[in-house]
mmCIF file of C-alpha atoms in Angstrom:
data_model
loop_
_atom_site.group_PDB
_atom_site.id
_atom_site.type_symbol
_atom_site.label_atom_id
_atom_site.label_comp_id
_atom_site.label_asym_id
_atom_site.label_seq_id
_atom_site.Cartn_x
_atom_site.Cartn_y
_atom_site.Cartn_z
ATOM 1 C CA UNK A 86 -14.147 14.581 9.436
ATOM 2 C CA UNK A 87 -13.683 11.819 6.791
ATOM 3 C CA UNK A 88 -11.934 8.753 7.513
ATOM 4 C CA UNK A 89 -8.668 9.291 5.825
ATOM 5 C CA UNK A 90 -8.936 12.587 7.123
ATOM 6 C CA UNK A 91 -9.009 11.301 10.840
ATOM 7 C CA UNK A 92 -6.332 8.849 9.913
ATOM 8 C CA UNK A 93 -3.915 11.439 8.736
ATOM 9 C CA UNK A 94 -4.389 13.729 12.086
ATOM 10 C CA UNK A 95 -4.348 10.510 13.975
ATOM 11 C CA UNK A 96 -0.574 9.937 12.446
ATOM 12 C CA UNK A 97 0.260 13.720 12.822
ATOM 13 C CA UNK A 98 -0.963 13.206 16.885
ATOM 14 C CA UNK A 99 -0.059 10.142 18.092
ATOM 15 C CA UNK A 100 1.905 8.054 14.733
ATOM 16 C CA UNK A 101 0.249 5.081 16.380
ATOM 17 C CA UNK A 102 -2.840 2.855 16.532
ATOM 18 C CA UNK A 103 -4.095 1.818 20.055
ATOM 19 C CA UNK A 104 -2.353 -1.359 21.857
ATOM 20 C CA UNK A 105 -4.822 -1.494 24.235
ATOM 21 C CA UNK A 106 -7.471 -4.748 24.499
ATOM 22 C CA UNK A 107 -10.393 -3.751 22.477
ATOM 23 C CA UNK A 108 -13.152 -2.513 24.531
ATOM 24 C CA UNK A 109 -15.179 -4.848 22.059
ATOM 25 C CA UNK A 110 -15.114 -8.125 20.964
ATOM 26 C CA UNK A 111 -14.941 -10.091 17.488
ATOM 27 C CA UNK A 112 -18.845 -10.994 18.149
ATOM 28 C CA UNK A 113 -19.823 -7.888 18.827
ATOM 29 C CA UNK A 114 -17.709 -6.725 14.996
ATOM 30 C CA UNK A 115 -19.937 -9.252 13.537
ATOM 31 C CA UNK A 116 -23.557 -8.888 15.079
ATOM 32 C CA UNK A 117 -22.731 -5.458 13.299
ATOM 33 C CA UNK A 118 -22.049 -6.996 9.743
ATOM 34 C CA UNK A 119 -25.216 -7.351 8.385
ATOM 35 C CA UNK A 120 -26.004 -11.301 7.851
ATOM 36 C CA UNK A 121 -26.323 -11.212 4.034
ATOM 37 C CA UNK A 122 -22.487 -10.162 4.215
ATOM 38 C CA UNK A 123 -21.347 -13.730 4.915
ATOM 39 C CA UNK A 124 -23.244 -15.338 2.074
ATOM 40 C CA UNK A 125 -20.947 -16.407 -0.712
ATOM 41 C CA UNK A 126 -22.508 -16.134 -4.390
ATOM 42 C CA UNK A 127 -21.358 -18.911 -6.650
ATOM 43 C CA UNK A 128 -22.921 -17.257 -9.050
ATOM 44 C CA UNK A 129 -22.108 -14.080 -8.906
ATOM 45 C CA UNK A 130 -18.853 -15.386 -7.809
ATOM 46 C CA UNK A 131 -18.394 -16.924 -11.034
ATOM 47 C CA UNK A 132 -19.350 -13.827 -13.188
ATOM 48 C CA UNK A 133 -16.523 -12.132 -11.507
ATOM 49 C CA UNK A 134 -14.019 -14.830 -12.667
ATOM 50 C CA UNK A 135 -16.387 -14.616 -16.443
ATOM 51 C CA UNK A 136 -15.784 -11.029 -16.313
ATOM 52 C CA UNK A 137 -12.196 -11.000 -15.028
ATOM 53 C CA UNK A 138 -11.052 -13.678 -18.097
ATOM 54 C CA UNK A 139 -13.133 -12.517 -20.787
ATOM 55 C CA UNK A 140 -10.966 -9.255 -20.439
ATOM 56 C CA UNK A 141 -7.810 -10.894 -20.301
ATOM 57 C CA UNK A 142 -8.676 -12.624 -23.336
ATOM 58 C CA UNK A 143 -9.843 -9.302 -25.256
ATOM 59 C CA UNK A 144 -6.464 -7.323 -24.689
ATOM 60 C CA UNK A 145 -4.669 -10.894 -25.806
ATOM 61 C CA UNK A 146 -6.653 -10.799 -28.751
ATOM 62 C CA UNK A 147 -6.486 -7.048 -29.379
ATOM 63 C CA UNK A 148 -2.355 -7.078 -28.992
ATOM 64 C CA UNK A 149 -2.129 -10.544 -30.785
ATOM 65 C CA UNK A 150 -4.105 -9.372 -33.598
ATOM 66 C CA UNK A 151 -3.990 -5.811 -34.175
ATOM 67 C CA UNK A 152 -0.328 -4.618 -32.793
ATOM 68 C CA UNK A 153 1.576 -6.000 -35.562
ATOM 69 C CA UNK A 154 -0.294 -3.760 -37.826
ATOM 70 C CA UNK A 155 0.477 -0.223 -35.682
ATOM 71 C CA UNK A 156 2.985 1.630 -37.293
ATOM 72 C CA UNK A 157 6.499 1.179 -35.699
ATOM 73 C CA UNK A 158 7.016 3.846 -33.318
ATOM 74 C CA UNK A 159 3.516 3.654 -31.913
ATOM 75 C CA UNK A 160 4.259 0.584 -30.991
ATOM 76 C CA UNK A 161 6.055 1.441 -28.160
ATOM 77 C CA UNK A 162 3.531 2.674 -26.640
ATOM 78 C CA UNK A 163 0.561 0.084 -27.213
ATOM 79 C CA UNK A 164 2.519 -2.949 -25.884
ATOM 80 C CA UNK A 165 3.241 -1.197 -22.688
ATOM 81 C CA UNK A 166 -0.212 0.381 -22.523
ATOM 82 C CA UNK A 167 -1.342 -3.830 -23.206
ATOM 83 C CA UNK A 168 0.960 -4.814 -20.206
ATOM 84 C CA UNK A 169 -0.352 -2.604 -17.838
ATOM 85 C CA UNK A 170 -3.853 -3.295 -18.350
ATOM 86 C CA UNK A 171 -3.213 -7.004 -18.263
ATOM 87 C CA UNK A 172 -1.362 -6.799 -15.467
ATOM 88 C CA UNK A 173 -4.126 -4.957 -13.631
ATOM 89 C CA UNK A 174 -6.432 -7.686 -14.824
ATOM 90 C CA UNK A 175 -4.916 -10.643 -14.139
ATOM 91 C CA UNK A 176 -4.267 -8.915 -10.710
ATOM 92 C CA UNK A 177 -7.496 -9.244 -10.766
ATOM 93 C CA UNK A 178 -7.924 -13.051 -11.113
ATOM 94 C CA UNK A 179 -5.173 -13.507 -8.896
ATOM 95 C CA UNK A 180 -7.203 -12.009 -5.654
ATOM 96 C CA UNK A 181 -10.294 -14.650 -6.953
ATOM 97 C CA UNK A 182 -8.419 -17.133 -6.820
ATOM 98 C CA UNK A 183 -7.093 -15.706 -3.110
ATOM 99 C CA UNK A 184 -10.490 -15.946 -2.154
ATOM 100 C CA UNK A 185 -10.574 -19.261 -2.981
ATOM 101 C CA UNK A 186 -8.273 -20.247 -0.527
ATOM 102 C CA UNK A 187 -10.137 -18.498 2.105
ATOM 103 C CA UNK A 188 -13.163 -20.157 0.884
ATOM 104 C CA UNK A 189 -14.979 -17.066 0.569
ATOM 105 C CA UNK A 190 -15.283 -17.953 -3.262
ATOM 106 C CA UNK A 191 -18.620 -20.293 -2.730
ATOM 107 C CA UNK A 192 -20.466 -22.594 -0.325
ATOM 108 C CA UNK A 193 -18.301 -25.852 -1.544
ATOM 109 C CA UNK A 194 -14.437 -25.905 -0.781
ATOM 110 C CA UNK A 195 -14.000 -29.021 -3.223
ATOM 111 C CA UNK A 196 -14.664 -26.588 -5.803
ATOM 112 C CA UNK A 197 -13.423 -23.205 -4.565
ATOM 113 C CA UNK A 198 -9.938 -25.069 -4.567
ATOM 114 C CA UNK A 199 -10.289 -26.539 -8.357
ATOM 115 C CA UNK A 200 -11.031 -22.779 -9.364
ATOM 116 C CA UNK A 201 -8.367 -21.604 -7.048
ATOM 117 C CA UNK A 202 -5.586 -23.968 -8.429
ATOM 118 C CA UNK A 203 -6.354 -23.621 -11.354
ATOM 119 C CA UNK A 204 -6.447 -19.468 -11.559
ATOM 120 C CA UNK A 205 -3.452 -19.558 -9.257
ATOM 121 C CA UNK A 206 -1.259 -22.336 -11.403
ATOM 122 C CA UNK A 207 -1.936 -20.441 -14.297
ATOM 123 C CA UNK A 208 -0.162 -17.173 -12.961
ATOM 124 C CA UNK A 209 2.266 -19.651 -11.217
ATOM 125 C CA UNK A 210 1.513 -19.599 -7.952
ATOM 126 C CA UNK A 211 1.375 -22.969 -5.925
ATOM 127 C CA UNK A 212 -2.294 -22.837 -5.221
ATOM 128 C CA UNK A 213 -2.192 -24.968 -1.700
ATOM 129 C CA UNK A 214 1.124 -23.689 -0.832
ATOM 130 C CA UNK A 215 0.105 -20.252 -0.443
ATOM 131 C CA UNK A 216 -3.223 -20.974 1.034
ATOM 132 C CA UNK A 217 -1.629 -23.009 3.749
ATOM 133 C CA UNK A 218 1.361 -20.636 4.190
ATOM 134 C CA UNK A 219 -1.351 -17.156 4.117
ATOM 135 C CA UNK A 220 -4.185 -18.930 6.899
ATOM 136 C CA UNK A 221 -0.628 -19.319 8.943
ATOM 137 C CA UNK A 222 -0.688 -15.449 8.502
ATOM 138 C CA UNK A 223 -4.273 -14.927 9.078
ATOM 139 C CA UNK A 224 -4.055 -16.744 12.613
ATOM 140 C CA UNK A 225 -0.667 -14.904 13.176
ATOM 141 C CA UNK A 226 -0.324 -11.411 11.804
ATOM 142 C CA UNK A 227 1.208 -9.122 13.914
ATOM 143 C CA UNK A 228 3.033 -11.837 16.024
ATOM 144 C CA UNK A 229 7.142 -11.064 15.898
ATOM 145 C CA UNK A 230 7.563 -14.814 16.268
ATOM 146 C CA UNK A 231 4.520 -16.772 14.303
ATOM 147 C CA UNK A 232 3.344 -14.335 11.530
ATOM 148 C CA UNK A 233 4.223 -15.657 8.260
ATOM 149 C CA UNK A 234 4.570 -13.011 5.937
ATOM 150 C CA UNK A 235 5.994 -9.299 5.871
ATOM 151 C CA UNK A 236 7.655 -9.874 9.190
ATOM 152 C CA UNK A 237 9.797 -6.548 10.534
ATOM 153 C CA UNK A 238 12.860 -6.943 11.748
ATOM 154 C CA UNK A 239 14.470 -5.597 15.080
ATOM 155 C CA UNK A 240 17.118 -3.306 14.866
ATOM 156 C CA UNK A 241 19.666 -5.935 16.351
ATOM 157 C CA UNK A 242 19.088 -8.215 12.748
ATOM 158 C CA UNK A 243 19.195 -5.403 10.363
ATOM 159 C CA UNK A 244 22.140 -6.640 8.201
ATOM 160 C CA UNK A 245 25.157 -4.204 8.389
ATOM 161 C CA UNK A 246 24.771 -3.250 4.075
ATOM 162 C CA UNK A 247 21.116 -1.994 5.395
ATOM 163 C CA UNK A 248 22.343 1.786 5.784
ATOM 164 C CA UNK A 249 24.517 2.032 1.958
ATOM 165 C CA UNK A 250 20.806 1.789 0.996
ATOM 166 C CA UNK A 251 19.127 4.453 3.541
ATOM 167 C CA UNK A 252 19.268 6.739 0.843
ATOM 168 C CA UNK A 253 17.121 7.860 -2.061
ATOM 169 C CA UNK A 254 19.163 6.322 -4.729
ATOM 170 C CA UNK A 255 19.216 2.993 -2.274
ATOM 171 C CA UNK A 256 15.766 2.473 -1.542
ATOM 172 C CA UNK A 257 14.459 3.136 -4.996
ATOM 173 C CA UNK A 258 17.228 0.293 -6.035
ATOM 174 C CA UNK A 259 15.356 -1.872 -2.989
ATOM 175 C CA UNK A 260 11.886 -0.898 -3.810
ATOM 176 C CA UNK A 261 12.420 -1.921 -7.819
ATOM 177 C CA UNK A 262 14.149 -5.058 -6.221
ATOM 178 C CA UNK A 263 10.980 -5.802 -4.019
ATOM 179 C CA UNK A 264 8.337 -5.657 -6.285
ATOM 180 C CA UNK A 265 10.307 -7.589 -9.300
ATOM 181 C CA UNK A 266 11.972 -10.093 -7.284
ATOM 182 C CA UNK A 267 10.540 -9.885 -3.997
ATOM 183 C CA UNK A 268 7.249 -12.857 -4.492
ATOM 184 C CA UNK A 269 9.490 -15.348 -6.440
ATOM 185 C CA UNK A 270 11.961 -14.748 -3.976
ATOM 186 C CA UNK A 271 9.440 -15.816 -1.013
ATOM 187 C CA UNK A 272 8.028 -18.647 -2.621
ATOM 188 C CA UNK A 273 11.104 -19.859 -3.113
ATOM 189 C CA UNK A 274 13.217 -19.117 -0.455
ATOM 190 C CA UNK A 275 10.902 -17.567 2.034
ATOM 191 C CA UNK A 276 12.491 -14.358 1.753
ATOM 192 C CA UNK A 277 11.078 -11.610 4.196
ATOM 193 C CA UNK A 278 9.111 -14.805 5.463
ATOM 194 C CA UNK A 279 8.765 -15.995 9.281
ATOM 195 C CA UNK A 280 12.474 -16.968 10.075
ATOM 196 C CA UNK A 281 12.714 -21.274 10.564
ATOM 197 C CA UNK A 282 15.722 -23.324 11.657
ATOM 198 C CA UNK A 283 15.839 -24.404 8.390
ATOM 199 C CA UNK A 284 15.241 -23.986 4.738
ATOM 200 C CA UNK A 285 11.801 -23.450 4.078
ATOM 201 C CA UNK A 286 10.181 -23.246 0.678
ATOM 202 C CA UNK A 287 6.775 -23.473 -0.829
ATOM 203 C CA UNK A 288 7.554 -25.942 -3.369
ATOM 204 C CA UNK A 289 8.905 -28.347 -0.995
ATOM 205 C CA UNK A 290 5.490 -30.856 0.608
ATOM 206 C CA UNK A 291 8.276 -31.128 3.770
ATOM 207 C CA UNK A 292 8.678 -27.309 4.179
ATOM 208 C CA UNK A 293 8.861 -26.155 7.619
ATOM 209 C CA UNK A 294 5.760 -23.883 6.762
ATOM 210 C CA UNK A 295 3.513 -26.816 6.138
ATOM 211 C CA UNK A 296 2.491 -30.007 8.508
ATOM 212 C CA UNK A 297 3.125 -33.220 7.467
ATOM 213 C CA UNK A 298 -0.757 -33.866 6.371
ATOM 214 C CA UNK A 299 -0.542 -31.250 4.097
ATOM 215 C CA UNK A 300 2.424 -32.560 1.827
ATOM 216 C CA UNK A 301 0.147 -34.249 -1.036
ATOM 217 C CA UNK A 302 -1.467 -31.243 -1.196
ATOM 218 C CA UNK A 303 1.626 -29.337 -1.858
ATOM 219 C CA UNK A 304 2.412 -32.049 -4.511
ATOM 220 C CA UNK A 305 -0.738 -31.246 -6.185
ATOM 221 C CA UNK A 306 0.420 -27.676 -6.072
ATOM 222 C CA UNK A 307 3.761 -28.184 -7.762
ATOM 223 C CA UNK A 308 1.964 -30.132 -9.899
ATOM 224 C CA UNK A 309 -0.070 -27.365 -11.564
ATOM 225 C CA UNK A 310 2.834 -25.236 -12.536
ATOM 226 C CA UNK A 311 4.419 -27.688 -13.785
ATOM 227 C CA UNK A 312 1.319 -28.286 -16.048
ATOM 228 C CA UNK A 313 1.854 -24.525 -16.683
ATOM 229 C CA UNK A 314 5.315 -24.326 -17.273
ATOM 230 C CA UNK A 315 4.543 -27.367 -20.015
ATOM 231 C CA UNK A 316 1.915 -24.906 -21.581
ATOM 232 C CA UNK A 317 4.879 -22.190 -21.378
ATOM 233 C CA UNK A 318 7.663 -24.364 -22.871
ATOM 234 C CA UNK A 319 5.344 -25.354 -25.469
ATOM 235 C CA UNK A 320 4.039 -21.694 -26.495
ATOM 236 C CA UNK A 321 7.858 -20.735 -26.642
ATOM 237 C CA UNK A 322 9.449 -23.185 -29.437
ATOM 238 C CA UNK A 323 5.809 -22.243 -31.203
ATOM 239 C CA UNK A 324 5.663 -18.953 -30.816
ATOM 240 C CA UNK A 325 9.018 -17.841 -29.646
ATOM 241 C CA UNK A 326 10.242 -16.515 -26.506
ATOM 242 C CA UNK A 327 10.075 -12.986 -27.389
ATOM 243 C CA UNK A 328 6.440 -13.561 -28.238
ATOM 244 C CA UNK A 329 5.875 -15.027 -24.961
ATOM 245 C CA UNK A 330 7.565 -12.385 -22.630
ATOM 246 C CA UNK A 331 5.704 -9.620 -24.436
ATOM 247 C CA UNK A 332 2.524 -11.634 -23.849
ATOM 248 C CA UNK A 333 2.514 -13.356 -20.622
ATOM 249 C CA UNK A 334 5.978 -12.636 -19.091
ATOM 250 C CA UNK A 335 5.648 -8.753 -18.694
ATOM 251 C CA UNK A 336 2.119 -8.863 -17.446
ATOM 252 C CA UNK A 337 2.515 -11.446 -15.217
ATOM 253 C CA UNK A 338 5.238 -9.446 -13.442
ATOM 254 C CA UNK A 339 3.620 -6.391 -13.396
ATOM 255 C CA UNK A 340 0.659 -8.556 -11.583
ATOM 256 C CA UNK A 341 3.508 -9.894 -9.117
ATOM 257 C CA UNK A 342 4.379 -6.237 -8.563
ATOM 258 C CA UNK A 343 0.912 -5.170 -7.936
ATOM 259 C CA UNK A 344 0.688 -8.336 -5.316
ATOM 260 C CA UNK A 345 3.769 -7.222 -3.078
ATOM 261 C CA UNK A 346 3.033 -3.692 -3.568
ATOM 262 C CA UNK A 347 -0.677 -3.831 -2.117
ATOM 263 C CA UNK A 348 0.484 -6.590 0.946
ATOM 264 C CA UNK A 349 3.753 -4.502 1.353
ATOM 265 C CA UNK A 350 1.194 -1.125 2.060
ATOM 266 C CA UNK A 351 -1.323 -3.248 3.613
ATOM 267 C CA UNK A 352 0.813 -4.526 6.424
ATOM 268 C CA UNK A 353 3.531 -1.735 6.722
ATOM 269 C CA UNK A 354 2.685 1.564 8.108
ATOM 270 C CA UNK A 355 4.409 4.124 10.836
ATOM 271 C CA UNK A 356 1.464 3.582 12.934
ATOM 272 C CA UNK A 357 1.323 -0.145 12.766
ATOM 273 C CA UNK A 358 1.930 -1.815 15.939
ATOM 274 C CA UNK A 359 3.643 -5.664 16.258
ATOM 275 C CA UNK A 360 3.744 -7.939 19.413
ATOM 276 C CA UNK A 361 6.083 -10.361 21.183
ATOM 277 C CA UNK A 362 4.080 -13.617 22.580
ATOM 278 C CA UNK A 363 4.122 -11.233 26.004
ATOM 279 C CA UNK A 364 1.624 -8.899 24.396
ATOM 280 C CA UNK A 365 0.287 -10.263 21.362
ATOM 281 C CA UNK A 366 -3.119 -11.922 20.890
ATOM 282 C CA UNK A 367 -5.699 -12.513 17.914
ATOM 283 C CA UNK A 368 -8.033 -9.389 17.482
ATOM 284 C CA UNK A 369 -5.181 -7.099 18.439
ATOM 285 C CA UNK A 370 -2.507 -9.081 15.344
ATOM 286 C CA UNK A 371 -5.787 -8.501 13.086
ATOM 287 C CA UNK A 372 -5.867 -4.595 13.778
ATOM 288 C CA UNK A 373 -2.755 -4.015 13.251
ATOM 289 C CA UNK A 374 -3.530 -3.597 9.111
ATOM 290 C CA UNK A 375 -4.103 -0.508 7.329
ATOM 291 C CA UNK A 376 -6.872 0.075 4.489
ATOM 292 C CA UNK A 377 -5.399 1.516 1.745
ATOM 293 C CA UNK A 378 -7.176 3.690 -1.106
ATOM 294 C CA UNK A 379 -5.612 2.939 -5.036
ATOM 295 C CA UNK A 380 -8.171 5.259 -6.891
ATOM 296 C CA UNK A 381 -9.755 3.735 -9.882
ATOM 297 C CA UNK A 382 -8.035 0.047 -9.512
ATOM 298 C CA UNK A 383 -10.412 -0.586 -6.660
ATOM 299 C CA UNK A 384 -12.477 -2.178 -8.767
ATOM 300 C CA UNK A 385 -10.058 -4.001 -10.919
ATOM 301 C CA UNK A 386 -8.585 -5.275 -7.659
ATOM 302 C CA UNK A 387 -11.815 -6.217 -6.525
ATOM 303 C CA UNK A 388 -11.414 -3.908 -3.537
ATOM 304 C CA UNK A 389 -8.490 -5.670 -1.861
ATOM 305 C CA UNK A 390 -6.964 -2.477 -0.730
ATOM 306 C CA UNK A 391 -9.476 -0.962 0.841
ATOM 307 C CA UNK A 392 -10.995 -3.876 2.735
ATOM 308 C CA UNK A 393 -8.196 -5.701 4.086
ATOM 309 C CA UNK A 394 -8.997 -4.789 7.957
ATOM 310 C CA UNK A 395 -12.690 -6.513 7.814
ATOM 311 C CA UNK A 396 -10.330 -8.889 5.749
ATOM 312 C CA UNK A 397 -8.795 -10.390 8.585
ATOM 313 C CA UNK A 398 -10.963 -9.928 11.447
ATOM 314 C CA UNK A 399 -13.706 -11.941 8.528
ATOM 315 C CA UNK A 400 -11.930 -13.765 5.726
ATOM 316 C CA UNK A 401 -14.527 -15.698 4.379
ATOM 317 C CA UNK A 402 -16.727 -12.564 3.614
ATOM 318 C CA UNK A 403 -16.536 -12.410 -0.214
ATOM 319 C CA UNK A 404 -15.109 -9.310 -1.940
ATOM 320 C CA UNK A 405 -18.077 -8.056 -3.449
ATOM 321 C CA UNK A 406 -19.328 -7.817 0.411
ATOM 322 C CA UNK A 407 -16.502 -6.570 1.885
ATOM 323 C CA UNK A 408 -16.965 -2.580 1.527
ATOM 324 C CA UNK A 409 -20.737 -2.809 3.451
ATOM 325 C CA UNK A 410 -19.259 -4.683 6.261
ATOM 326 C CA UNK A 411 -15.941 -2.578 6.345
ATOM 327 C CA UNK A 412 -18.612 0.553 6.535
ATOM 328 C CA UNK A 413 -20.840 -1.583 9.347
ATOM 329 C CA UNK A 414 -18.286 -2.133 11.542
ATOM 330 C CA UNK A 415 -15.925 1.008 11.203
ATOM 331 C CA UNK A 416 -18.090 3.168 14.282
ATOM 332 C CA UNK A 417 -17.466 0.636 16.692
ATOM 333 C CA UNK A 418 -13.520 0.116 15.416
ATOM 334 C CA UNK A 419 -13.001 3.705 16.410
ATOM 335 C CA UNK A 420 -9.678 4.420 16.519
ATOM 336 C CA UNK A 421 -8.147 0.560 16.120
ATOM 337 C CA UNK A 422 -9.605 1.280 12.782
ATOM 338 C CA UNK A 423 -7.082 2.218 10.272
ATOM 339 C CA UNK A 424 -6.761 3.862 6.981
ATOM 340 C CA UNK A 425 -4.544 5.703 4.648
ATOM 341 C CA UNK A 426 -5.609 7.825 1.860
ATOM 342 C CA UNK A 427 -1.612 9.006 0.996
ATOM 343 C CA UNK A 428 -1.556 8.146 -2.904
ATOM 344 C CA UNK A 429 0.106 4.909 -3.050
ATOM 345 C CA UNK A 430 3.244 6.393 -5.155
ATOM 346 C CA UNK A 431 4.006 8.507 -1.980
ATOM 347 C CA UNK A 432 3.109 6.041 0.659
ATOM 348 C CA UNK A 433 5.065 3.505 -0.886
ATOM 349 C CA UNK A 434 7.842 6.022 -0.945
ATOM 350 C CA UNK A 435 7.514 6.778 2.656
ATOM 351 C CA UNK A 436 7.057 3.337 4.184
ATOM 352 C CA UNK A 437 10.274 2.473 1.974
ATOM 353 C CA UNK A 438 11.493 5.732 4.043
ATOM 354 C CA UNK A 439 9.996 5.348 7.639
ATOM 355 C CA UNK A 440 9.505 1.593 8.732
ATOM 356 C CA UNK A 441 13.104 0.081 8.101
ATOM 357 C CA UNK A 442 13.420 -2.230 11.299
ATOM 358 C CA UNK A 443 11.136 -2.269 14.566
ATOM 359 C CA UNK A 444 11.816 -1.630 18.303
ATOM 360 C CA UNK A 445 9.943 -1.651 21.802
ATOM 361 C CA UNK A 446 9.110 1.673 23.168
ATOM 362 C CA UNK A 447 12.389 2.340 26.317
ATOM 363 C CA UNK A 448 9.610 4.966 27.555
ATOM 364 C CA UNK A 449 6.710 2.443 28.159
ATOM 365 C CA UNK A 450 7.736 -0.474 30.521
ATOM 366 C CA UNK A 451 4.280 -1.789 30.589
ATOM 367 C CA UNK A 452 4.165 -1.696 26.680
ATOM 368 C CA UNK A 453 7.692 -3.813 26.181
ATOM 369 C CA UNK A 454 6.321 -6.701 24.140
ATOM 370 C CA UNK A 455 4.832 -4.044 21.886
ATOM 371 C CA UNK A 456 7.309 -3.310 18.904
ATOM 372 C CA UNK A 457 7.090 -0.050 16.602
ATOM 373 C CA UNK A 458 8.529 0.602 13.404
ATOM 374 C CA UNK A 459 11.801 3.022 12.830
ATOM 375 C CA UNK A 460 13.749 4.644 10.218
#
């Protein structure tokens, strides 16, 4: 039986992943890893970034160059066939300069955080911010009161508008909401965030989300997009701001999209289990992610969907690593390991459906701190 196969009967049986302790431990997951696993190229590191630009400058070139000469109705089709494809790409850079922040780009973290500011700046992200913000969510996940990012909500806070939208019409509305609006919306005002007594926001060096020794940091941070929004002003009285929508906007949030789409599947599932600080501890937080399987963009996503488990039990393993150790340490995972094969159209569709706000289980009173989602 193949492991999406097993995963499906697994949610047809039982619609759950285990909450017991492991009967192994995070050692024992990486004795299994084979030791060449761990070791960050910088050069082959680099070629990815090489590759990764060199087609982001090709399709600029190609729709810069060549578009204006298409005759007009065909043109409606090449400039969204150009934003697609340079969304995907720059999707692309965008997870590089993730692993950056994880420091699973090379051997020297001076440098892995020049590339990663300055890959992450230029698709406006505040490099440090989010690095700081996403190893909060790393050392959390799966905690109801620490984990940073995509955190459910118990039926008691669902806002009373929630069920006008528990409808088709309503959740495509809140799914076309969510991936246009939802990362801008985080960054800026922590939306579907870890709640904080008060305003928190990644542009701000005295956030709630960030310690006090990390404030310069997030200066520098703010600093490089407002380097890029220069570039962007710039570009616009030069080139116009149509030209720059059609060539940067529109990709950039179809790459934004792409970003809270694969997180959104990655860390939302009907089988997915989150913990109160009763129940909840490290290696059983870093299970509770699903694997995810996006087809051909594997590759352009430099297999981000498909290795996010191994992910978080091992962030510093670089991408182009990740699949052999996801493979070594799957036997031992078992069960705790999970994976969806659902085509991400549908599963997006039914998470949207399925996981609306979390509860405890009334039936289990040894299982209280143990929260599942709900539709």
């Amino acid at each position: 039986m193949g492991a999406d196969t097993k995963f499906e009967e697994q949610i047809r049986t039982r619609q759950r992943l285990p909450v017991s302790t492991p009967p192994f431990t995070l050692s024992q997951l990486k004795k299994a890893i084979p030791p060449h696993c761990f070791k960050r190229s910088l050069l082959r590191s680099f070629s990815y970034v090489i590759y990764d630009l060199v087609l982001v400058s090709l399709f600029y070139h190609i729709a810069t160059s060549y578009f204006h000469l298409i005759p007009h109705p065909l043109s409606y089709i090449a400039w969204p066939v150009y934003w697609i494809l340079q969304g995907c790409t720059l999707t692309g850079v965008w997870v590089i300069a993730h692993e950056c922040g994880h420091h699973a780009f090379s051997d020297y973290q001076l440098l892995d955080d020049v590339i990663g500011l300055v890959l992450h700046s230029a698709l406006l992200v505040p490099y440090f911010s989010w690095k700081y913000s996403h190893r909060r969510h790393h050392s959390n996940i799966g905690s109801m009161e620490r984990d940073e990012a995509f955190v459910p909500k118990p039926k008691s806070k669902i806002s009373w508008y929630n069920k006008y939208f528990n409808n088709p019409p309503g959740r495509l509305i809140t799914i076309i909401f969510t991936l246009t609006l939802g990362w801008p919306l985080y960054l800026a005002f922590n939306v579907s965030g870890r709640p904080y007594d008060r305003f928190a926001c990644h542009y701000d060096p005295y956030s709630p989300i960030f310690s006090d020794r990390e404030s310069l940091q997030i200066y520098i941070s703010d600093l490089g997009i407002l380097v890029t929004a220069s570039v962007l002003y710039r570009l616009a009285m030069a080139k116009g701001l149509t030209w720059l929508v059609r060539v940067y906007g529109v990709p950039l949030l179809i790459t934004n999209g792409f970003l809270v789409l694969i997180t959104y599947l990655q860390h939302t599932h009907p089988s997915l289990p989150h913990y109160d600080s009763s129940e909840w501890d490290w290696l059983r937080g870093a299970l509770s992610t699903v694997d995810r399987d996006c087809g051909v963009l594997h590759k352009v996503f430099h297999n981000i969907t498909d290795t996010h488990v191994v992910h978080h039990l091992f962030s510093t393993i670089p991408h182009y690593n990740a699949m052999e150790a996801t493979t070594a340490v799957k036997p031992i995972l078992g069960d705790y390991y999970g994976f969806d094969g659902t085509p991400i159209y549908k599963a997006l569709w039914r998470e949207a459906r399925e996981c609306l706000y979390v509860e405890p289980d009334e039936d289990a009173p040894n299982t209280k701190g143990v929260f599942w989602y709900r539709n």
